[in-house]
Each structure stands twice: as structure tokens, then as C-alpha cells.
Amino acid sequence: GESVGLHLPTLSVQEGDNSIINCAYSNSASDYFIWYKQESGKGPQFIIDIRSNMDKRQGQRVTVLLNKTVKHLSLQIAATQPGDSAVYFCAEMHGGGADGLTFGKGTHLIIQP
Amino acid sequence: EPEVTQTPSHQVTQMGQEVILRCVPISNHLYFYWYRQILGQKVEFLVSFYNNEISEKSEIFDDQFSVERPDGSNFTLKIRSTKLEDSAMYFCASSEYRAGTEAFFGQGTRLTVV
């Protein structure tokens, strides 16, 4: 079935290094993608989004890349900080009037001191 | 910064009982959502609500579930007869515009059915 999923359940990086979190999606009708960060005991927090007519979008220390050819989405976090430790979810929304986001399973990013 | 607020933060209920989870969306938002997250699993869409009616619902959102906007500020999720498998974190979210824009999530209500 169609799904949004993440390749790695856990990613550990050294503080100050860059991290890349990957996501694969299978719904070719998806036209909007979001990365959420979820800290323990909290709700998902919006990080950055991208529409299907774009390949790249940058925010503060974060970059999202979209490769529609292979249905791949990535989140790059530059100069990671301890506060970046969290579970990161990609979510997609497909066109055609759908309202709900389909979330992936999440990648737990651990920042090592 | 405006935020979505949910109450209670934790609800324990006996199987078969009705529960109402409450949410106050961001004031200028028009679209409201409920999601749930079973422990250790991904966040799942339940329902979206706009203009006082459901605009989309998932297959999880069966007849045991209902949503309501009883006044100008609250948005509620009711589960009529809770089952053990309803135990999860329930997140309310709201967005200013329809699908394809940033949805802001509340902190969630942890529902435990015993």
C-alpha cells in the first residue's frame, strides 16, 4: 500500500556535525511535504515544508530536499545542537482534496556531546 | 506565540466509558484536525473539520468517534465506548488554510483505557 516511511529508526551524530534524515514516500500524488520534530512528551513541532514544485528549501540551519524522481525527501540539520535531539517525522499530503497528513514512522536523532 | 492547547493532559478511563478530549485551536485558524499516536508508533490522521462539518476522516474514525465545535473556541473529540486499543496520545491540530499549509499541533492528551 501507499505509505511514507523512514529508512533509519535511530541516527546518532556528534554535536556540531551535520545530520541528514531520510524519508521515502510512495504516493506519486503527494504534493506537499513537511518535517516535524517531536520531543518526548510533546506534540509534533513544524520544522520546514516543501511543495512538489520545488526541489529544495532552506530554513534556519535546516534544509529540505525533494527528489520526485525517486520519491525521496531528506532533512539536513547543520551544526547540530543538543536541543536537536528528538524524533523527526516526515509527513506528506496528497492532492485531490485530502486534508490529513500521512506520517512516517520517525527517526530518533541523538546528538552526542 | 499562539498555540493549540489541549485538556486534559492525561485521561484514564474504564473500558466502555465515554471520554471527551478538548482542544482550543489557534484563534484565527479555520481548519481543525485530530490525530492519534499509539505508543512507539507513528502519528495517524483521524479527522479534519471545517465550517462545522467533517471534511475528511480516516478508516480509524469509526462510529465510536465524533467531533464537535460546541462554541467559537473549543474543538472536541468524543469516544463513545472506549476500548483498550483506544489508548494513545491524541493530538489536536489547526491550520489557517486548507490542506497544504502548516498545521500546528497541541501537546496532546494521553488517553489510557483500563
XYZ file of C-alpha atoms in Angstrom:
227
model
C 0.000 0.000 0.000
C 0.998 3.621 -0.205
C 3.000 4.831 2.734
C 5.534 7.282 3.941
C 8.453 5.755 5.739
C 11.893 6.462 7.087
C 14.978 4.446 6.315
C 16.673 4.520 9.730
C 14.983 4.370 13.125
C 17.954 5.908 15.007
C 20.660 8.329 13.933
C 23.483 9.346 16.230
C 25.712 12.321 15.390
C 28.329 14.354 17.180
C 27.354 17.780 18.406
C 28.347 20.335 15.808
C 28.210 17.895 12.934
C 25.623 17.990 10.196
C 22.888 15.370 10.112
C 20.775 14.047 7.295
C 17.480 12.292 7.905
C 15.891 10.489 5.003
C 12.354 9.666 4.051
C 10.847 7.686 1.208
C 7.312 8.113 0.012
C 5.356 6.049 -2.427
C 2.339 8.184 -3.241
C 3.133 9.900 -6.508
C 0.150 12.185 -5.949
C 1.784 13.738 -2.896
C 2.254 17.444 -3.436
C 3.156 18.763 -0.032
C 5.705 17.517 2.461
C 6.512 18.550 5.992
C 9.157 17.685 8.515
C 8.087 17.613 12.139
C 10.171 17.344 15.268
C 8.751 15.612 18.301
C 10.382 15.849 21.672
C 9.486 13.413 24.403
C 6.001 14.048 25.770
C 5.225 16.816 23.303
C 3.269 17.204 20.118
C 4.852 17.372 16.670
C 6.503 20.706 16.014
C 6.683 22.075 12.479
C 10.216 22.434 11.146
C 10.018 23.046 7.439
C 7.821 22.222 4.482
C 8.197 21.922 0.746
C 5.803 21.714 -2.153
C 6.212 19.312 -5.015
C 7.085 22.094 -7.449
C 10.303 22.702 -5.524
C 13.494 20.677 -5.106
C 14.999 22.449 -2.166
C 14.010 24.759 0.598
C 16.137 26.258 3.317
C 15.332 27.454 6.766
C 17.402 28.347 9.740
C 20.002 25.538 9.997
C 17.655 23.193 8.162
C 17.315 22.283 4.523
C 14.748 20.004 2.941
C 15.495 18.310 -0.356
C 12.869 16.692 -2.511
C 13.663 14.238 -5.267
C 10.429 13.442 -7.023
C 12.069 11.082 -9.466
C 12.882 8.581 -6.737
C 10.234 9.797 -4.286
C 12.754 10.748 -1.665
C 12.769 13.503 0.909
C 15.581 14.483 3.233
C 16.103 16.844 6.120
C 19.528 18.298 6.663
C 20.328 19.880 10.003
C 23.513 21.905 10.097
C 25.742 22.249 13.144
C 23.610 20.046 15.360
C 22.948 21.086 18.914
C 21.810 19.096 21.957
C 18.352 20.579 21.540
C 18.063 18.883 18.172
C 17.745 15.515 19.881
C 14.225 14.344 19.097
C 12.219 12.096 16.831
C 11.822 13.515 13.357
C 8.841 12.639 11.203
C 8.286 13.321 7.578
C 4.681 13.782 6.592
C 3.034 14.062 3.256
C -0.222 15.270 1.904
C -1.557 14.269 -1.400
C -3.618 16.432 -3.639
C -7.150 15.828 -4.681
C -8.782 17.389 -1.692
C -7.170 15.393 1.083
C -6.760 17.186 4.377
C -4.930 14.733 6.532
C -1.209 14.299 6.781
C 0.309 10.857 6.421
C 3.230 10.489 8.771
C 6.252 8.269 8.518
C 7.442 6.156 11.420
C 10.051 8.593 12.672
C 13.808 8.734 13.090
C 15.250 9.239 16.526
C 18.115 11.724 16.244
C 20.606 11.512 19.089
C 23.192 14.250 19.482
C 26.353 13.011 21.155
C 28.301 15.574 23.213
C 3.292 32.843 20.184
C -0.169 31.394 19.578
C -0.553 27.729 20.343
C -3.029 24.898 20.312
C -3.977 23.848 23.820
C -5.416 20.516 24.865
C -7.058 19.322 28.041
C -6.681 17.173 29.972
C -3.040 16.223 29.551
C -3.775 12.724 30.805
C -7.091 10.894 30.982
C -7.622 7.474 32.489
C -10.936 5.800 31.797
C -12.519 2.412 32.156
C -13.274 0.372 29.082
C -16.736 1.096 27.801
C -16.852 4.610 29.188
C -17.244 7.733 27.119
C -14.464 10.294 27.013
C -14.286 13.792 25.618
C -10.961 15.277 24.698
C -10.848 19.016 24.426
C -8.850 21.368 22.265
C -8.627 25.098 21.789
C -7.223 25.756 18.315
C -5.345 28.892 17.379
C -7.901 31.665 17.204
C -7.674 32.681 13.546
C -7.424 29.129 12.250
C -10.318 27.655 10.345
C -9.256 24.031 9.876
C -9.057 21.589 12.733
C -7.729 18.090 12.998
C -7.400 15.162 15.345
C -4.518 12.718 15.156
C -3.522 9.885 17.407
C -0.239 8.215 18.212
C -0.155 4.803 19.789
C 2.918 4.450 21.987
C 6.035 3.967 19.892
C 4.202 4.238 16.596
C 3.678 6.917 14.019
C 1.155 9.691 14.154
C -2.111 8.752 12.413
C -4.713 11.054 10.956
C -8.218 10.693 12.355
C -10.369 13.532 11.094
C -10.405 17.047 9.716
C -13.119 19.603 10.368
C -14.047 22.803 8.641
C -17.087 25.041 8.588
C -18.780 22.974 11.272
C -18.549 19.713 9.457
C -16.181 16.852 8.891
C -14.239 17.339 5.674
C -12.233 14.128 5.767
C -11.898 11.129 8.045
C -9.715 8.065 8.104
C -10.843 4.489 8.496
C -9.811 4.682 12.145
C -12.527 7.255 12.734
C -15.472 4.870 13.028
C -18.903 5.349 14.570
C -17.424 5.367 18.062
C -15.782 8.697 17.332
C -17.350 12.092 16.874
C -16.129 15.656 16.756
C -17.811 18.873 17.612
C -17.148 22.567 17.765
C -19.592 23.481 20.520
C -18.665 27.143 20.602
C -16.333 29.586 18.932
C -13.204 28.355 20.604
C -13.378 24.675 21.533
C -12.993 21.607 19.357
C -13.749 18.253 20.935
C -13.219 14.595 20.169
C -15.631 12.161 21.757
C -15.115 8.434 22.000
C -18.440 6.865 22.937
C -17.415 3.499 24.298
C -13.705 3.258 24.810
C -11.747 0.124 24.053
C -8.340 -0.891 25.321
C -6.880 -0.239 21.871
C -8.002 3.388 22.038
C -5.169 4.014 24.465
C -2.900 6.510 22.733
C -1.783 10.115 22.597
C -4.393 12.215 20.876
C -3.207 15.353 19.186
C -5.330 18.245 18.077
C -4.028 20.462 15.298
C -5.216 23.529 13.474
C -4.260 25.425 10.361
C -5.148 28.761 8.910
C -5.781 27.484 5.433
C -6.820 24.190 3.990
C -4.674 21.255 3.056
C -1.135 22.053 2.153
C -0.310 24.542 4.832
C 1.389 24.345 8.163
C -0.632 22.633 10.850
C 0.160 23.478 14.457
C -0.150 20.657 16.952
C -1.123 20.731 20.586
C 0.795 18.957 23.325
C -1.579 16.035 23.254
C -3.833 14.157 25.643
C -2.636 10.789 26.802
C -5.654 8.506 26.977
C -5.305 5.335 28.986
C -8.142 2.852 28.840
C -8.108 0.265 31.609
